[in-house]
C-alpha positions as a printed NumPy array, in Angstrom:
array([[ -0.071,  -0.012,   0.119],
       [  1.608,   3.46 ,  -0.707],
       [  1.372,   6.417,   1.382],
       [  1.564,   9.831,   0.006],
       [  3.769,  12.385,   2.251],
       [  5.129,  15.812,   1.38 ],
       [  8.538,  16.025,   1.763],
       [  8.384,  18.872,   4.645],
       [  6.663,  15.809,   6.581],
       [  9.634,  13.797,   6.169],
       [ 11.928,  16.245,   7.81 ],
       [ 12.675,  15.886,  11.102],
       [ 11.692,  12.422,  11.198],
       [ 13.544,   9.973,  13.387],
       [ 16.262,   7.307,  11.633],
       [ 15.577,   4.454,  13.729],
       [ 17.272,   0.986,  13.586],
       [ 15.315,  -2.322,  13.605],
       [ 16.3  ,  -2.826,  17.185],
       [ 14.593,   0.388,  18.147],
       [ 17.622,   2.455,  18.297],
       [ 17.002,   6.445,  17.552],
       [ 20.083,   7.282,  15.83 ],
       [ 19.665,  10.659,  13.794],
       [ 16.803,  12.719,  12.251],
       [ 16.296,  13.412,   8.583],
       [ 17.278,  17.3  ,   7.887],
       [ 16.66 ,  17.003,   4.232],
       [ 15.514,  14.959,   1.42 ],
       [ 17.935,  14.855,  -1.819],
       [ 16.367,  13.157,  -4.847],
       [ 17.211,  13.18 ,  -8.844],
       [ 14.271,  15.61 , -10.164],
       [ 14.855,  14.247, -13.819],
       [ 14.158,  10.617, -12.695],
       [ 11.923,  11.383,  -9.555],
       [ 13.886,   9.141,  -7.333],
       [ 15.027,   9.375,  -3.743],
       [ 19.038,   9.336,  -3.536],
       [ 19.685,  10.38 ,  -0.023],
       [ 19.249,  11.908,   3.215],
       [ 20.959,  14.292,   4.877],
       [ 21.048,  14.193,   8.845],
       [ 20.873,  15.949,  11.757],
       [ 21.432,  14.829,  15.273],
       [ 18.49 ,  13.995,  17.672],
       [ 17.296,  16.656,  20.321],
       [ 16.708,  19.892,  20.482],
       [ 19.908,  21.107,  20.536],
       [ 21.595,  18.778,  18.365],
       [ 22.913,  20.271,  14.967],
       [ 23.564,  18.914,  11.455],
       [ 25.748,  15.687,  11.399],
       [ 28.16 ,  15.724,   8.682],
       [ 26.659,  11.889,   7.534],
       [ 24.308,  11.019,   5.152],
       [ 21.802,   8.186,   4.409],
       [ 22.079,   6.529,   1.164],
       [ 18.361,   5.653,  -0.088],
       [ 19.666,   2.007,  -0.991],
       [ 20.481,   1.521,   2.844],
       [ 16.923,   2.577,   4.011],
       [ 15.084,  -0.636,   5.214],
       [ 11.534,   1.164,   4.67 ],
       [ 10.236,   4.871,   4.697],
       [  7.096,   5.476,   6.647],
       [  4.75 ,   8.57 ,   7.744],
       [  6.521,   8.116,  11.286],
       [ 10.244,   7.033,  10.675],
       [ 13.187,   6.316,   8.222],
       [ 14.311,   2.794,   9.349],
       [ 17.397,   1.076,   8.869],
       [ 18.761,  -2.472,   9.799],
       [ 21.679,  -0.616,  12.028],
       [ 23.949,   2.273,  12.588],
       [ 26.388,   1.173,   9.782],
       [ 23.695,   2.12 ,   7.255],
       [ 24.724,   5.746,   7.702],
       [ 27.79 ,   7.045,   5.614],
       [ 30.659,   8.265,   7.432],
       [ 30.575,  11.7  ,   5.893],
       [ 28.188,  13.466,   3.687],
       [ 30.288,  13.661,   0.74 ],
       [ 27.652,  11.484,  -1.21 ],
       [ 24.795,  14.045,  -0.655],
       [ 26.743,  16.635,  -1.74 ],
       [ 27.779,  14.716,  -4.984],
       [ 23.922,  14.304,  -5.875],
       [ 22.984,  17.889,  -4.981],
       [ 25.899,  19.362,  -7.347],
       [ 25.072,  16.803, -10.054],
       [ 23.432,  18.145, -13.147],
       [ 19.633,  18.512, -12.796],
       [ 20.141,  18.521,  -8.933],
       [ 20.046,  21.318,  -6.609],
       [ 16.468,  22.535,  -4.832],
       [ 13.217,  22.998,  -6.476],
       [ 11.343,  24.352,  -3.576],
       [ 10.723,  27.962,  -5.044],
       [ 11.298,  27.068,  -8.634],
       [  8.917,  27.942, -11.169],
       [  7.125,  25.433, -12.976],
       [  6.545,  26.306, -16.709],
       [  5.463,  24.137, -19.444],
       [  7.215,  23.681, -22.927],
       [  4.927,  25.729, -24.774],
       [  5.708,  28.674, -22.211],
       [  2.938,  29.15 , -19.716],
       [  3.889,  29.398, -15.873],
       [  1.902,  26.814, -14.077],
       [  3.174,  28.602, -10.491],
       [  5.939,  28.166,  -7.761],
       [  6.911,  24.685,  -6.464],
       [  6.242,  24.764,  -2.549],
       [  6.805,  21.076,  -1.856],
       [  7.575,  17.783,  -3.198],
       [  5.118,  14.965,  -3.297],
       [  6.661,  11.579,  -2.499],
       [  4.845,   8.156,  -2.902],
       [  6.388,   5.816,  -0.329],
       [  6.666,   2.218,  -0.348],
       [  9.487,  -0.133,  -1.701],
       [ 10.801,   2.186,  -4.486],
       [  9.541,   5.67 ,  -3.273],
       [  8.994,   8.11 ,  -6.273],
       [  8.558,  11.662,  -6.533],
       [  4.686,  11.81 ,  -7.907],
       [  4.564,  15.316,  -8.213],
       [  4.526,  18.737,  -6.981],
       [  2.671,  21.109,  -4.575],
       [  2.354,  24.186,  -6.721],
       [  1.039,  27.874,  -5.753],
       [ -0.684,  28.277,  -9.192],
       [ -0.768,  31.295, -11.253],
       [ -3.333,  30.415, -13.689],
       [ -5.637,  29.668, -10.571],
       [ -5.2  ,  33.07 ,  -8.684],
       [ -2.542,  31.656,  -5.951],
       [ -4.37 ,  28.637,  -4.889],
       [ -2.355,  25.699,  -4.179],
       [ -2.737,  22.935,  -6.546],
       [ -0.997,  19.678,  -6.783],
       [  0.551,  18.94 , -10.379],
       [  1.984,  15.314, -11.224],
       [  5.309,  15.145, -13.133],
       [  6.316,  12.111, -14.802],
       [  9.481,  13.486, -16.764],
       [ 10.233,  16.757, -16.733],
       [ 12.462,  18.365, -19.83 ],
       [ 14.703,  20.217, -17.671],
       [ 15.625,  21.193, -13.68 ],
       [ 17.043,  24.072, -12.42 ],
       [ 17.047,  25.973,  -9.024],
       [ 14.889,  28.751, -10.953],
       [ 12.596,  26.67 , -13.359],
       [ 11.293,  23.2  , -13.777],
       [ 10.232,  22.626, -17.312],
       [  7.323,  19.941, -18.085],
       [  5.343,  18.845, -20.91 ],
       [  2.585,  21.232, -22.253],
       [ -0.124,  18.487, -21.441],
       [  0.819,  18.374, -17.55 ],
       [ -1.594,  21.759, -17.268],
       [ -4.513,  19.226, -17.823],
       [ -3.957,  17.313, -14.898],
       [ -4.167,  19.434, -11.979],
       [ -5.567,  17.726,  -8.699],
       [ -7.035,  19.839,  -5.643],
       [ -5.437,  17.749,  -3.019],
       [ -2.473,  14.903,  -2.687],
       [ -5.626,  12.144,  -2.643],
       [ -6.412,  13.31 ,  -6.247],
       [ -2.773,  13.247,  -7.293],
       [ -2.233,   9.478,  -7.924],
       [ -5.306,   9.733, -10.679],
       [ -3.919,  12.756, -12.311],
       [ -0.796,  11.077, -12.507],
       [ -2.208,   8.013, -14.218],
       [ -3.796,  10.299, -16.584],
       [ -0.651,  12.096, -17.334],
       [  1.144,   9.115, -18.107],
       [ -1.489,   7.88 , -20.685],
       [ -1.57 ,  11.207, -22.225],
       [  2.331,  11.299, -22.739],
       [  2.231,   7.655, -24.029],
       [ -0.309,   8.047, -26.48 ],
       [  1.788,  11.65 , -27.654],
       [  4.805,   9.122, -28.22 ],
       [  2.736,   7.1  , -30.659]])
């Protein structure tokens, strides 16, 4: 069963071992926006005064991602430093998408990205984005993104037909994503 979470709901979630040891908390989520896959988490220590850890948690070492915690087999799952996270962030198409404008290939600005929507499960995927719409007078909408054309910290360019698959809430996003997927397949043939 899939659960859909905003990236901000995962931030500050504990990283817990299968033995129940609370070893860190999620500071930020690093993903490949072109593929929609999670790559790793940056981490901070647990507790009120704990700061960032100079360690990362690669996705391949995550046992499970749930609405209340990130589960790992044991403390060895954490990287000794955060170099892996920095490499993913600095990679082409990497970086931050929060605050970037979303625009269609025909030049229509759809809005500003305010959050990333993640479908949890064995292979979590970015299913879409929460966007403050420019076409619907500042209302928050949810747009599926199957494969963006290009991504930078300032702009995400998506196929023009993406604008036809707006959802009003996260619950409607999976159906919008499926509709967009079908349309893109039809346009290929």
